[in-house]
Short mmCIF file of C-alpha atoms and ligand atoms in Angstrom, two decimals:
data_model
loop_
_atom_site.label_atom_id
_atom_site.label_comp_id
_atom_site.label_asym_id
_atom_site.label_seq_id
_atom_site.Cartn_x
_atom_site.Cartn_y
_atom_site.Cartn_z
CA MET K 20 10.66 14.82 -15.93
CA ARG K 21 8.42 11.71 -15.45
CA HIS K 22 4.58 12.31 -15.27
CA VAL K 23 3.12 8.55 -13.65
CA ALA K 24 -1.06 8.94 -13.39
CA VAL K 25 -1.70 6.39 -10.54
CA ILE K 26 -5.81 5.46 -10.33
CA GLY K 27 -6.43 4.07 -7.09
CA ALA K 28 -4.85 5.79 -3.03
CA GLY K 29 -5.54 2.03 -1.78
CA PRO K 30 -2.82 0.30 -0.09
CA GLY K 31 -1.35 -0.11 -3.91
CA GLY K 32 -2.46 2.99 -5.40
CA LEU K 33 -0.89 4.87 -1.79
CA SER K 34 2.27 3.11 -2.18
CA ALA K 35 2.80 3.51 -5.84
CA ALA K 36 2.41 7.84 -5.87
CA ALA K 37 5.12 7.32 -3.08
CA THR K 38 7.73 5.49 -4.28
CA ALA K 39 6.81 7.69 -7.85
CA LEU K 40 7.79 10.18 -5.81
CA GLY K 41 10.88 9.06 -4.37
CA ALA K 42 11.89 8.00 -7.67
CA GLY K 43 11.49 11.88 -9.14
CA ALA K 44 8.06 12.19 -10.87
CA HIS K 45 5.30 13.98 -11.24
CA VAL K 46 2.42 12.42 -9.53
CA THR K 47 -1.31 12.13 -10.80
CA LEU K 48 -3.37 10.84 -7.78
CA VAL K 49 -7.41 9.40 -9.13
CA ASP K 50 -9.41 8.74 -6.38
CA ALA K 51 -13.32 7.83 -6.71
CA ALA K 52 -13.68 7.79 -2.55
CA GLU K 53 -13.56 11.19 -1.22
CA GLN K 54 -10.79 10.33 1.14
CA PRO K 55 -7.47 7.77 -0.21
CA GLY K 56 -7.16 5.00 1.17
CA GLY K 57 -9.05 2.57 -0.20
CA GLN K 58 -10.82 -1.13 0.81
CA TYR K 59 -8.24 -1.42 4.15
CA HIS K 60 -8.25 1.96 5.30
CA ARG K 61 -11.36 3.25 5.28
CA ALA K 62 -11.38 6.32 6.64
CA PRO K 63 -14.63 7.42 8.82
CA ALA K 64 -16.27 10.39 7.18
CA PRO K 65 -15.04 13.41 8.49
CA GLU K 66 -18.11 14.66 9.64
CA PHE K 67 -17.55 11.99 12.49
CA GLY K 68 -14.47 14.31 13.99
CA ALA K 69 -12.78 10.39 14.99
CA THR K 70 -9.88 10.78 17.09
CA ARG K 71 -8.29 8.11 17.67
CA PRO K 72 -9.04 6.62 14.34
CA ASP K 73 -5.94 4.55 15.19
CA ARG K 74 -7.93 2.43 17.63
CA LEU K 75 -9.62 1.53 14.76
CA GLN K 76 -7.58 0.22 12.03
CA HIS K 77 -4.92 -2.17 11.69
CA GLY K 78 -1.55 -0.02 10.93
CA TRP K 79 -3.49 3.23 10.27
CA ARG K 80 -0.28 4.77 11.66
CA ASP K 81 1.99 3.77 9.59
CA PHE K 82 -1.19 4.51 6.34
CA ALA K 83 -1.79 7.99 7.74
CA ALA K 84 2.16 8.54 7.55
CA ARG K 85 2.10 7.30 4.14
CA ARG K 86 -0.32 9.54 2.40
CA ASP K 87 0.71 12.43 4.48
CA GLN K 88 3.79 12.10 3.13
CA VAL K 89 2.13 11.63 -0.54
CA LEU K 90 -0.56 14.13 -0.49
CA GLY K 91 1.98 16.59 0.89
CA HIS K 92 3.56 16.18 -1.66
CA SER K 93 4.44 19.39 -4.32
CA ARG K 94 5.01 16.77 -7.07
CA CYS K 95 1.44 15.22 -5.87
CA THR K 96 -1.67 16.30 -7.20
CA PHE K 97 -4.66 14.75 -5.58
CA LEU K 98 -8.18 13.57 -7.61
CA PRO K 99 -10.63 13.04 -4.47
CA GLU K 100 -14.34 11.85 -5.73
CA THR K 101 -13.02 11.72 -9.11
CA SER K 102 -13.86 8.83 -11.29
CA VAL K 103 -12.14 7.26 -14.10
CA TRP K 104 -14.70 6.09 -16.90
CA ALA K 105 -12.22 5.43 -19.99
CA LEU K 106 -9.24 4.75 -21.15
CA GLU K 107 -8.54 5.38 -24.85
CA GLY K 108 -5.36 5.38 -27.15
CA ALA K 109 -3.95 2.09 -29.22
CA ASP K 110 -0.95 3.13 -28.75
CA GLY K 111 1.54 4.78 -26.25
CA ILE K 112 0.39 5.68 -22.42
CA PRO K 113 -3.93 5.57 -22.66
CA VAL K 114 -5.65 8.37 -22.00
CA VAL K 115 -7.09 8.88 -19.03
CA HIS K 116 -10.24 9.96 -19.20
CA VAL K 117 -11.58 11.36 -15.21
CA LEU K 118 -15.05 13.06 -14.35
CA THR K 119 -14.36 15.10 -10.27
CA GLY K 120 -17.95 15.85 -8.38
CA PRO K 121 -20.09 13.25 -5.78
CA ALA K 122 -20.84 10.28 -7.56
CA ASP K 123 -24.64 10.61 -7.94
CA GLY K 124 -24.42 14.74 -8.25
CA ALA K 125 -24.78 16.27 -11.48
CA GLY K 126 -22.48 19.17 -13.06
CA ARG K 127 -18.38 16.80 -12.45
CA ARG K 128 -16.19 17.97 -14.19
CA ARG K 129 -14.87 15.97 -16.78
CA ARG K 130 -11.36 16.38 -18.15
CA THR K 131 -8.39 14.50 -19.70
CA ILE K 132 -4.67 13.32 -17.80
CA GLU K 133 -1.79 12.09 -20.19
CA ALA K 134 0.93 10.90 -18.55
CA ASP K 135 4.71 8.38 -19.15
CA ALA K 136 2.82 5.68 -17.13
CA LEU K 137 0.13 4.37 -15.42
CA VAL K 138 -0.37 2.03 -12.73
CA LEU K 139 -4.11 1.02 -11.47
CA ALA K 140 -4.11 0.03 -8.83
CA VAL K 141 -8.18 -0.42 -8.54
CA GLY K 142 -8.64 -3.80 -6.60
CA ALA K 143 -11.73 -5.81 -5.81
CA HIS K 144 -15.35 -5.84 -5.52
CA ASP K 145 -16.00 -8.94 -2.91
CA THR K 146 -17.88 -11.90 -5.32
CA MET K 147 -20.98 -13.37 -3.60
CA LEU K 148 -22.71 -16.49 -4.95
CA PRO K 149 -26.24 -16.46 -5.16
CA PHE K 150 -28.38 -18.50 -3.08
CA PRO K 151 -33.00 -18.71 -2.91
CA GLY K 152 -33.36 -15.15 -1.19
CA TRP K 153 -30.07 -13.31 -0.80
CA GLU K 154 -31.66 -11.06 -2.99
CA LEU K 155 -34.04 -10.04 0.77
CA PRO K 156 -33.29 -7.02 2.55
CA GLY K 157 -30.73 -7.43 4.86
CA VAL K 158 -28.73 -10.26 3.20
CA VAL K 159 -25.27 -7.62 1.72
CA THR K 160 -22.15 -8.15 1.10
CA ALA K 161 -19.29 -9.05 3.41
CA GLY K 162 -16.95 -6.34 2.61
CA ALA K 163 -20.61 -3.55 1.99
CA ALA K 164 -21.14 -4.77 6.06
CA GLN K 165 -17.24 -3.66 7.02
CA ALA K 166 -17.83 -1.17 4.39
CA LEU K 167 -20.77 0.84 6.28
CA VAL K 168 -19.57 -0.20 9.60
CA LYS K 169 -15.71 1.06 9.54
CA GLY K 170 -16.80 4.64 6.50
CA GLU K 171 -20.80 4.55 9.04
CA ARG K 172 -20.20 3.25 12.25
CA VAL K 173 -23.47 1.35 11.33
CA ALA K 174 -23.89 -2.30 11.79
CA ILE K 175 -26.24 -4.16 9.31
CA GLY K 176 -27.58 -5.66 12.16
CA GLU K 177 -28.77 -6.61 15.43
CA GLN K 178 -28.54 -10.69 15.61
CA VAL K 179 -25.71 -11.05 12.50
CA VAL K 180 -24.73 -14.48 10.45
CA VAL K 181 -21.42 -14.22 8.63
CA ALA K 182 -20.41 -16.95 5.95
CA GLY K 183 -19.12 -17.57 3.18
CA THR K 184 -14.62 -18.11 2.66
CA GLY K 185 -11.54 -16.77 3.37
CA PRO K 186 -10.22 -15.12 6.32
CA PHE K 187 -12.15 -12.40 5.49
CA LEU K 188 -14.84 -13.14 7.19
CA LEU K 189 -12.92 -12.72 10.82
CA PRO K 190 -12.29 -9.06 10.77
CA VAL K 191 -15.80 -8.06 9.57
CA ALA K 192 -17.13 -10.62 12.04
CA ALA K 193 -15.08 -8.27 14.86
CA ALA K 194 -16.05 -5.46 12.60
CA LEU K 195 -19.98 -6.29 13.85
CA LEU K 196 -19.19 -7.46 17.36
CA GLY K 197 -17.22 -3.97 17.78
CA ALA K 198 -20.09 -2.27 16.60
CA GLY K 199 -22.77 -3.87 19.04
CA SER K 200 -23.84 -6.54 17.46
CA THR K 201 -24.65 -9.52 17.95
CA VAL K 202 -22.99 -12.48 15.77
CA ARG K 203 -24.42 -15.68 15.59
CA GLN K 204 -22.26 -17.57 14.18
CA VAL K 205 -19.92 -17.25 11.01
CA LEU K 206 -19.62 -19.99 8.80
CA GLU K 207 -17.09 -21.35 6.26
CA ALA K 208 -17.99 -23.24 3.51
CA ASN K 209 -14.57 -24.84 3.39
CA ARG K 210 -14.16 -28.34 5.25
CA PRO K 211 -10.96 -27.94 7.62
CA GLY K 212 -8.75 -31.01 5.64
CA ARG K 213 -9.00 -28.36 2.58
CA ILE K 214 -8.39 -25.19 4.57
CA ALA K 215 -5.89 -27.09 6.93
CA ALA K 216 -4.17 -28.87 3.44
CA GLY K 217 -4.32 -24.89 1.84
CA TRP K 218 -2.00 -23.20 4.55
CA GLY K 219 -0.04 -25.75 5.71
CA ALA K 220 2.29 -27.52 3.23
CA ARG K 221 5.16 -25.11 3.34
CA PRO K 222 4.97 -23.53 5.86
CA TRP K 223 8.33 -21.76 5.66
CA GLN K 224 6.93 -19.83 1.83
CA LEU K 225 4.50 -18.01 4.37
CA ALA K 226 6.56 -15.98 6.69
CA ALA K 227 6.91 -13.47 4.72
CA GLN K 228 3.43 -12.49 6.64
CA ALA K 229 4.21 -12.99 9.36
CA GLY K 230 2.33 -9.97 10.23
CA LYS K 231 -0.98 -11.05 8.93
CA LEU K 232 -0.80 -13.51 11.99
CA PRO K 233 -0.96 -11.18 15.16
CA GLU K 234 -3.79 -9.75 13.54
CA LEU K 235 -5.95 -12.66 12.59
CA ALA K 236 -4.87 -14.22 16.94
CA GLY K 237 -6.77 -10.35 17.47
CA TYR K 238 -9.73 -11.74 15.39
CA ALA K 239 -10.20 -14.96 17.19
CA ALA K 240 -9.15 -14.00 20.61
CA THR K 241 -12.80 -11.56 19.33
CA LEU K 242 -14.95 -14.03 18.78
CA ALA K 243 -13.95 -16.28 21.33
CA ARG K 244 -14.70 -13.78 23.80
CA HIS K 245 -18.62 -13.45 22.64
CA ARG K 246 -19.04 -16.59 22.23
CA VAL K 247 -18.92 -16.61 18.03
CA PRO K 248 -19.17 -20.63 16.94
CA VAL K 249 -17.20 -20.91 14.30
CA LEU K 250 -18.05 -23.80 11.48
CA ALA K 251 -15.89 -24.70 9.22
CA GLY K 252 -17.88 -27.34 6.38
CA ARG K 253 -21.05 -25.38 6.80
CA ALA K 254 -22.22 -22.31 4.87
CA VAL K 255 -26.02 -20.27 4.45
CA VAL K 256 -27.72 -22.07 1.07
CA ALA K 257 -30.97 -20.32 1.80
CA ALA K 258 -32.57 -16.62 3.40
CA ARG K 259 -36.16 -16.15 5.15
CA GLY K 260 -38.52 -13.66 5.63
CA ASP K 261 -41.53 -11.78 5.01
CA GLY K 262 -40.22 -8.41 3.61
CA ARG K 263 -37.22 -8.33 4.70
CA VAL K 264 -34.69 -10.85 6.09
CA GLU K 265 -35.98 -13.02 8.78
CA GLU K 266 -34.39 -16.43 8.99
CA VAL K 267 -31.27 -18.09 6.67
CA VAL K 268 -30.96 -21.82 6.06
CA THR K 269 -27.53 -23.33 7.31
CA ALA K 270 -26.44 -26.87 5.48
CA ARG K 271 -22.95 -28.95 5.91
CA LEU K 272 -21.21 -29.09 3.35
CA ARG K 273 -19.23 -31.85 0.84
CA ASP K 274 -15.87 -30.90 -0.53
CA ASP K 275 -17.19 -29.70 -3.68
CA TRP K 276 -19.63 -27.51 -1.09
CA SER K 277 -22.92 -29.73 -2.08
CA ALA K 278 -25.55 -29.29 0.33
CA VAL K 279 -25.36 -32.92 2.55
CA PRO K 280 -29.15 -33.83 2.76
CA GLY K 281 -30.23 -33.26 6.46
CA THR K 282 -28.02 -31.43 7.75
CA GLU K 283 -30.20 -27.75 7.17
CA ARG K 284 -30.31 -25.79 9.94
CA THR K 285 -32.27 -22.09 11.00
CA VAL K 286 -30.68 -18.89 12.08
CA ALA K 287 -32.92 -16.60 13.10
CA VAL K 288 -31.13 -12.82 11.98
CA ASP K 289 -32.27 -9.97 10.50
CA ALA K 290 -28.97 -9.43 8.43
CA VAL K 291 -26.95 -11.87 6.61
CA CYS K 292 -22.81 -10.67 5.55
CA VAL K 293 -22.29 -13.24 3.43
CA GLY K 294 -18.46 -12.84 0.69
CA HIS K 295 -17.01 -16.26 -1.15
CA GLY K 296 -13.43 -13.91 -1.80
CA PHE K 297 -13.26 -10.72 -3.86
CA SER K 298 -12.98 -10.74 -7.76
CA PRO K 299 -10.43 -8.01 -9.10
CA GLN K 300 -12.63 -4.44 -11.56
CA LEU K 301 -11.11 -5.38 -14.79
CA GLU K 302 -12.88 -2.57 -16.08
CA LEU K 303 -10.05 -0.27 -17.04
CA PRO K 304 -7.26 -3.04 -17.78
CA VAL K 305 -8.82 -5.34 -20.27
CA ALA K 306 -9.98 -1.12 -21.54
CA ALA K 307 -6.43 -0.63 -21.96
CA GLY K 308 -5.84 -3.46 -23.16
CA CYS K 309 -3.33 -5.45 -21.04
CA ALA K 310 -3.96 -9.48 -20.98
CA LEU K 311 -5.83 -11.22 -17.95
CA ARG K 312 -4.58 -14.18 -16.68
CA ALA K 313 -6.97 -17.57 -15.88
CA GLU K 314 -6.31 -19.07 -13.40
CA PRO K 315 -7.35 -22.99 -12.56
CA ASP K 316 -10.61 -22.07 -10.63
CA GLY K 317 -11.29 -19.68 -13.83
CA ARG K 318 -10.17 -17.17 -12.16
CA ARG K 319 -9.13 -13.81 -14.35
CA PHE K 320 -6.64 -10.78 -13.15
CA VAL K 321 -4.45 -9.61 -14.94
CA ALA K 322 -1.47 -10.78 -16.27
CA VAL K 323 1.77 -8.72 -15.09
CA ASP K 324 5.55 -10.18 -14.83
CA ALA K 325 7.96 -10.02 -11.68
CA ASP K 326 7.16 -5.73 -11.92
CA LEU K 327 4.82 -5.61 -12.46
CA ARG K 328 4.31 -4.99 -16.06
CA THR K 329 1.58 -5.61 -17.88
CA SER K 330 1.91 -6.63 -21.51
CA ARG K 331 0.43 -2.99 -22.59
CA PRO K 332 4.02 -1.13 -22.27
CA GLY K 333 4.28 2.08 -20.40
CA VAL K 334 1.26 0.34 -18.16
CA TYR K 335 1.73 -1.83 -14.11
CA ALA K 336 -0.95 -3.19 -13.34
CA VAL K 337 -0.77 -4.06 -8.66
CA GLY K 338 -2.78 -4.80 -5.15
CA GLU K 339 -5.93 -6.96 -6.45
CA LEU K 340 -5.81 -6.88 -9.88
CA THR K 341 -2.64 -9.04 -9.64
CA GLY K 342 -4.22 -11.28 -7.58
CA ILE K 343 -5.92 -11.76 -4.22
CA ALA K 344 -3.93 -11.77 -1.53
CA GLY K 345 -4.36 -8.70 0.69
CA ALA K 346 -2.91 -5.23 1.79
CA PRO K 347 0.09 -6.06 2.61
CA ALA K 348 0.92 -7.53 -0.66
CA ALA K 349 -0.54 -4.30 -2.37
CA ARG K 350 1.48 -2.49 -0.63
CA ALA K 351 4.50 -4.73 -1.88
CA GLU K 352 3.63 -4.52 -5.84
CA GLY K 353 2.87 -0.51 -5.25
CA ALA K 354 6.29 0.14 -4.24
CA LEU K 355 7.46 -1.79 -7.01
CA ALA K 356 5.40 -0.56 -9.98
CA GLY K 357 5.16 3.38 -8.82
CA TRP K 358 9.24 3.24 -8.74
CA LEU K 359 9.56 1.65 -11.46
CA ALA K 360 6.73 3.08 -13.67
CA ALA K 361 9.15 6.64 -12.35
CA GLY K 362 12.41 5.56 -14.17
CA GLY K 363 13.77 4.65 -10.47
CA PRO K 364 17.20 2.56 -11.19
CA ASP K 365 17.16 -1.21 -9.52
CA ARG K 366 19.03 -1.05 -6.64
CA PRO K 367 18.88 -3.73 -3.77
CA ALA K 368 16.09 -2.17 -2.16
CA VAL K 369 14.46 -2.56 -5.61
CA ARG K 370 15.55 -6.79 -4.61
CA ALA K 371 13.25 -6.29 -1.75
CA LEU K 372 10.42 -5.30 -2.98
CA ARG K 373 10.67 -8.15 -5.45
CA ARG K 374 11.51 -10.90 -3.25
CA ARG K 375 8.26 -8.99 -0.54
CA VAL K 376 6.39 -9.10 -4.49
CA ALA K 377 6.66 -12.78 -4.96
CA ALA K 378 6.28 -13.53 -1.38
CA GLY K 379 2.99 -11.96 -2.11
CA ARG K 380 2.11 -13.74 -4.47
CA ARG K 381 3.14 -17.34 -2.66
CA PHE K 382 0.21 -16.07 -0.32
CA ALA K 383 -2.12 -15.66 -2.84
CA ASP K 384 -0.94 -18.95 -4.23
CA ARG K 385 -2.42 -20.26 -0.11
CA LEU K 386 -5.63 -18.33 0.23
CA ALA K 387 -6.62 -20.01 -3.25
CA ALA K 388 -6.26 -23.51 -2.73
CA ALA K 389 -7.19 -23.22 1.64
CA HIS K 390 -10.21 -21.43 0.22
CA PRO K 391 -11.90 -22.43 -2.48
CA ILE K 392 -15.00 -21.68 -4.34
CA GLY K 393 -16.65 -25.73 -4.74
CA ALA K 394 -18.66 -27.05 -7.87
CA GLY K 395 -21.12 -28.38 -6.54
CA TRP K 396 -22.35 -24.44 -5.24
CA PRO K 397 -25.60 -24.11 -7.45
CA GLY K 398 -27.36 -27.49 -6.31
CA TRP K 399 -27.74 -24.45 -4.15
CA LEU K 400 -30.35 -22.92 -6.27
CA ARG K 401 -34.40 -23.78 -7.54
CA ASP K 402 -35.33 -22.81 -10.84
CA ASP K 403 -36.81 -19.50 -9.37
CA THR K 404 -33.45 -18.50 -8.47
CA VAL K 405 -32.21 -14.48 -8.94
CA VAL K 406 -29.14 -14.58 -10.28
CA CYS K 407 -28.87 -10.78 -12.00
CA ARG K 408 -29.99 -9.30 -9.03
CA CYS K 409 -30.32 -6.01 -10.07
CA GLU K 410 -32.15 -6.88 -13.84
CA ASP K 411 -34.32 -10.19 -11.89
CA VAL K 412 -33.59 -12.83 -14.41
CA ARG K 413 -33.67 -16.64 -12.83
CA TYR K 414 -31.87 -19.21 -12.98
CA ARG K 415 -33.65 -21.07 -15.57
CA ALA K 416 -33.36 -18.47 -17.84
CA LEU K 417 -29.70 -18.61 -17.64
CA ARG K 418 -30.25 -23.09 -18.02
CA LEU K 419 -31.49 -22.13 -21.67
CA ALA K 420 -29.55 -19.66 -22.61
CA ALA K 421 -26.37 -20.88 -21.35
CA ASP K 422 -25.94 -22.76 -25.35
CA GLN K 423 -26.41 -18.85 -27.08
CA ASP K 424 -23.86 -16.53 -28.37
CA PRO K 425 -23.06 -14.54 -24.80
CA ARG K 426 -24.17 -11.17 -26.51
CA VAL K 427 -27.39 -12.80 -27.66
CA ALA K 428 -27.44 -14.62 -24.54
CA LYS K 429 -27.11 -11.58 -22.19
CA LEU K 430 -30.19 -9.91 -24.80
CA GLY K 431 -32.38 -12.44 -24.42
CA THR K 432 -31.95 -12.50 -20.74
CA ARG K 433 -31.06 -9.26 -19.92
CA ALA K 434 -28.10 -10.91 -17.46
CA GLY K 435 -26.33 -7.73 -16.57
CA MET K 436 -27.64 -5.11 -18.48
CA GLY K 437 -29.05 -3.42 -15.24
CA PRO K 438 -26.98 -0.56 -13.64
CA CYS K 439 -24.26 -3.15 -12.24
CA GLN K 440 -23.15 -3.91 -15.89
CA GLY K 441 -23.03 -6.97 -14.19
CA ARG K 442 -20.18 -5.53 -12.80
CA ILE K 443 -21.27 -7.76 -9.91
CA CYS K 444 -22.90 -10.67 -11.29
CA GLY K 445 -21.05 -10.97 -14.95
CA PRO K 446 -18.32 -13.52 -13.08
CA THR K 447 -20.51 -15.38 -11.71
CA VAL K 448 -23.64 -15.89 -14.16
CA ALA K 449 -19.78 -17.09 -16.87
CA ALA K 450 -19.95 -19.64 -14.27
CA LEU K 451 -22.91 -20.76 -14.14
CA ARG K 452 -23.42 -20.94 -17.97
CA SER K 453 -19.63 -23.31 -17.78
CA ALA K 454 -20.77 -24.70 -15.55
CA GLU K 455 -25.15 -25.74 -17.23
CA ALA K 456 -22.24 -26.27 -20.78
CA ALA K 457 -20.11 -28.85 -19.20
CA ARG K 458 -23.35 -30.47 -17.74
CA ARG K 459 -24.37 -30.64 -21.63
CA ARG K 460 -21.20 -31.49 -23.05
CA ALA K 461 -21.41 -34.23 -21.39
CA ALA K 462 -25.43 -35.15 -21.97
CA ALA K 463 -25.22 -33.53 -25.45
CA GLY K 464 -21.72 -32.71 -26.72
CA THR K 465 -23.02 -29.28 -27.21
CA ALA K 466 -21.15 -26.24 -25.08
CA ALA K 467 -22.14 -22.49 -24.50
CA ARG K 468 -19.79 -19.99 -25.54
CA GLY K 469 -17.84 -17.72 -22.98
CA GLY K 470 -17.09 -14.29 -23.27
CA ASN K 471 -15.61 -11.83 -21.29
CA PRO K 472 -17.49 -11.25 -18.75
CA HIS K 473 -14.60 -7.10 -17.79
CA HIS K 474 -15.91 -6.17 -21.22
CA ARG K 475 -17.01 -2.50 -20.28
CA PRO K 476 -15.65 0.07 -22.83
CA ILE K 477 -17.41 2.74 -19.41
CA ALA K 478 -16.22 1.73 -17.02
CA GLN K 479 -18.26 3.63 -14.72
CA PRO K 480 -21.65 5.31 -14.98
CA ILE K 481 -21.48 8.66 -17.17
CA ARG K 482 -24.92 10.78 -17.48
CA LEU K 483 -25.76 12.30 -21.18
CA GLY K 484 -25.64 15.09 -20.81
CA GLU K 485 -21.73 14.86 -18.97
CA LEU K 486 -21.00 12.42 -22.19
CA ALA K 487 -22.49 15.33 -24.26
CA ALA K 488 -20.87 18.17 -22.42
CA ALA K 489 -17.07 17.35 -25.29
CA ALA K 490 -16.55 20.85 -25.45
CA ASP K 491 -15.60 21.02 -21.63
CA THR K 492 -13.18 18.82 -22.06
CA GLU K 493 -9.82 20.17 -20.41
CA HIS K 494 -6.34 18.58 -21.90
CA SER K 495 -3.25 18.46 -19.55
CA GLU K 496 0.15 17.04 -19.82
CA GLU K 497 1.16 18.26 -16.89
CA PRO K 498 -0.71 18.08 -14.04
CA SER K 499 -2.55 20.71 -12.59
C1 LIG F 505 -15.60 -3.68 -0.06
C2 LIG F 505 -14.50 -4.54 0.50
C3 LIG F 505 -13.82 -4.19 1.67
C4 LIG F 505 -13.04 -4.67 2.07
N1 LIG F 505 -12.72 -4.75 3.26
C5 LIG F 505 -11.35 -5.58 3.55
C6 LIG F 505 -11.02 -4.72 5.86
O1 LIG F 505 -11.64 -4.69 6.07
N2 LIG F 505 -9.82 -5.72 5.99
C7 LIG F 505 -9.11 -6.41 5.13
O2 LIG F 505 -7.25 -7.41 4.90
N3 LIG F 505 -9.33 -6.29 3.84
C8 LIG F 505 -10.32 -5.76 2.92
N4 LIG F 505 -10.73 -6.31 2.25
C9 LIG F 505 -9.79 -6.20 1.05
C10 LIG F 505 -9.40 -4.96 0.50
O3 LIG F 505 -9.16 -5.22 -1.14
C11 LIG F 505 -7.24 -5.34 -0.16
O4 LIG F 505 -6.52 -6.13 1.17
C12 LIG F 505 -6.70 -4.15 -0.04
O5 LIG F 505 -7.36 -3.53 0.37
C13 LIG F 505 -6.65 -4.51 -1.67
O6 LIG F 505 -5.82 -2.69 -1.72
P1 LIG F 505 -5.68 -2.00 -3.25
O7 LIG F 505 -5.19 -1.20 -3.43
O8 LIG F 505 -5.33 -3.42 -4.01
O9 LIG F 505 -7.17 -2.41 -3.57
P2 LIG F 505 -8.21 -1.23 -2.60
O10 LIG F 505 -7.63 -0.44 -1.39
O11 LIG F 505 -9.23 -1.41 -2.95
O12 LIG F 505 -8.32 0.36 -3.31
C14 LIG F 505 -8.90 0.62 -4.68
C15 LIG F 505 -8.93 2.20 -4.49
O13 LIG F 505 -9.73 2.56 -6.22
C16 LIG F 505 -10.74 3.17 -5.82
N5 LIG F 505 -11.21 3.03 -7.16
C17 LIG F 505 -11.85 1.63 -8.49
N6 LIG F 505 -11.64 1.94 -9.19
C18 LIG F 505 -11.75 3.58 -9.26
C19 LIG F 505 -12.16 4.05 -11.20
N7 LIG F 505 -12.47 4.29 -11.63
N8 LIG F 505 -11.55 5.74 -10.76
C20 LIG F 505 -10.83 6.27 -10.01
N9 LIG F 505 -10.85 5.26 -8.64
C21 LIG F 505 -10.81 3.99 -8.89
C22 LIG F 505 -11.79 3.05 -4.55
O14 LIG F 505 -12.34 4.30 -3.99
C23 LIG F 505 -10.21 2.26 -3.32
O15 LIG F 505 -9.71 3.27 -2.73
C24 LIG F 505 -11.65 -5.17 1.19
C25 LIG F 505 -12.64 -5.51 0.08
C26 LIG F 505 -13.48 -5.22 -0.58
C27 LIG F 505 -14.30 -4.97 -1.74
#
């Protein structure tokens, strides 16, 4: 019997587990969180005793049914609160190293998992571009604000501006309204023409994602009911405050996201939620030796074929790792990959899944076309703007190091060397370096050398004591 290890129990991973079980495999499903669901179906903390979580989340009933079916299956081992901190081995399926226990607790249990196939479904971080004042308390990512509302029922502030780009801003604003905040404005950085061109071309290609429309219409209606202004072509370009955010400066943007002088406005707030899309968590695929593909805008994702196979035999990648297309696409990809990883035969239902996966890809392309990140955003920065929050690295230091070898620049500036290890600032730092390189190339023919901001042999923080406790490592061929 095949043993499939699925890393991540969000929409993608849970679907993969369900179909792998359906195809007759043993499944070990691993997730760092206490409960399955990932970002989309983030469950309220058990202490809240929520009796109707379906009233707060789209598609909760289907999710709960799938969750119960997977977790209750006799061939499924679910490892909650379990982080994969490394993948190891150049040949065959990588060995999965996990730690079980609270993320910041001591005495976590360390073990390894060996499987016949691996499905990586670890999702994304949200992307937040820096601007002057973004390090002030009260400035958070849109995803963090959403996670707090969904998981803890906590609104990040009373007077909030939600800004960035992409349809994700709408559920965040709606959730904040539901939690009692006043949303002063929702600002979409891309201009209406760009958004219309991105979504409007070849509309029939979006038919498969029509289910998203009522969800989006619901958010839009909520915003309209609360009279929240939604402005396109405007962004938060600075935050100010004494010890915490008190006001934001917004500005009208050109197509390339450079600010139009003279259009600045200030808005009084006690919180700002900013989201510029999502960046896939690529540490584990890179550790597994999976090839990446680059989008024209420089973003990187795991390279997969139409069946979600990566370049590493036996390793599949699904969900946000392969492209940003939301929960329905992640579910379709997970379902296909789980079935194939378990050795399930080709059937008409599998061909239908392939079509859903292809439709998800087209949706991802549309999202990227309608909500790109404009190249002019570094113009919002000042020399003293923090670009790496952990190590307090300023933009000027990064620019001065732009044509150094990436490792030398990292050691010299310390960008990406703090607790987040570049998970949050890495892609931004890389983008700023290449923008500076392009500027220098134009001026003097020099160029910054790139690096892979996702190369991180230790995927999750691990204590030295836990590393040293190698003798406790349990080696399991079969799920236990
Ligand atoms: C903070 C945040 C909030 C979001 N909220 C929403 C929302 O409200 N609505 C919406 O439409 N979209 C939301 N998204 C987008 C969302 O990521 C996708 O739509 C969808 O959830 C993607 O599914 P997935 O299975 O690819 O990944 P996810 O849902 O992100 O699931 C990935 C899972 O992998 C686990 N994981 C990650 N790394 C490890 C590791 N090393 N070891 C073990 N487990 C690991 C995580 O705990 C998580 O449960 C959010 C994204 C983020 C980053």
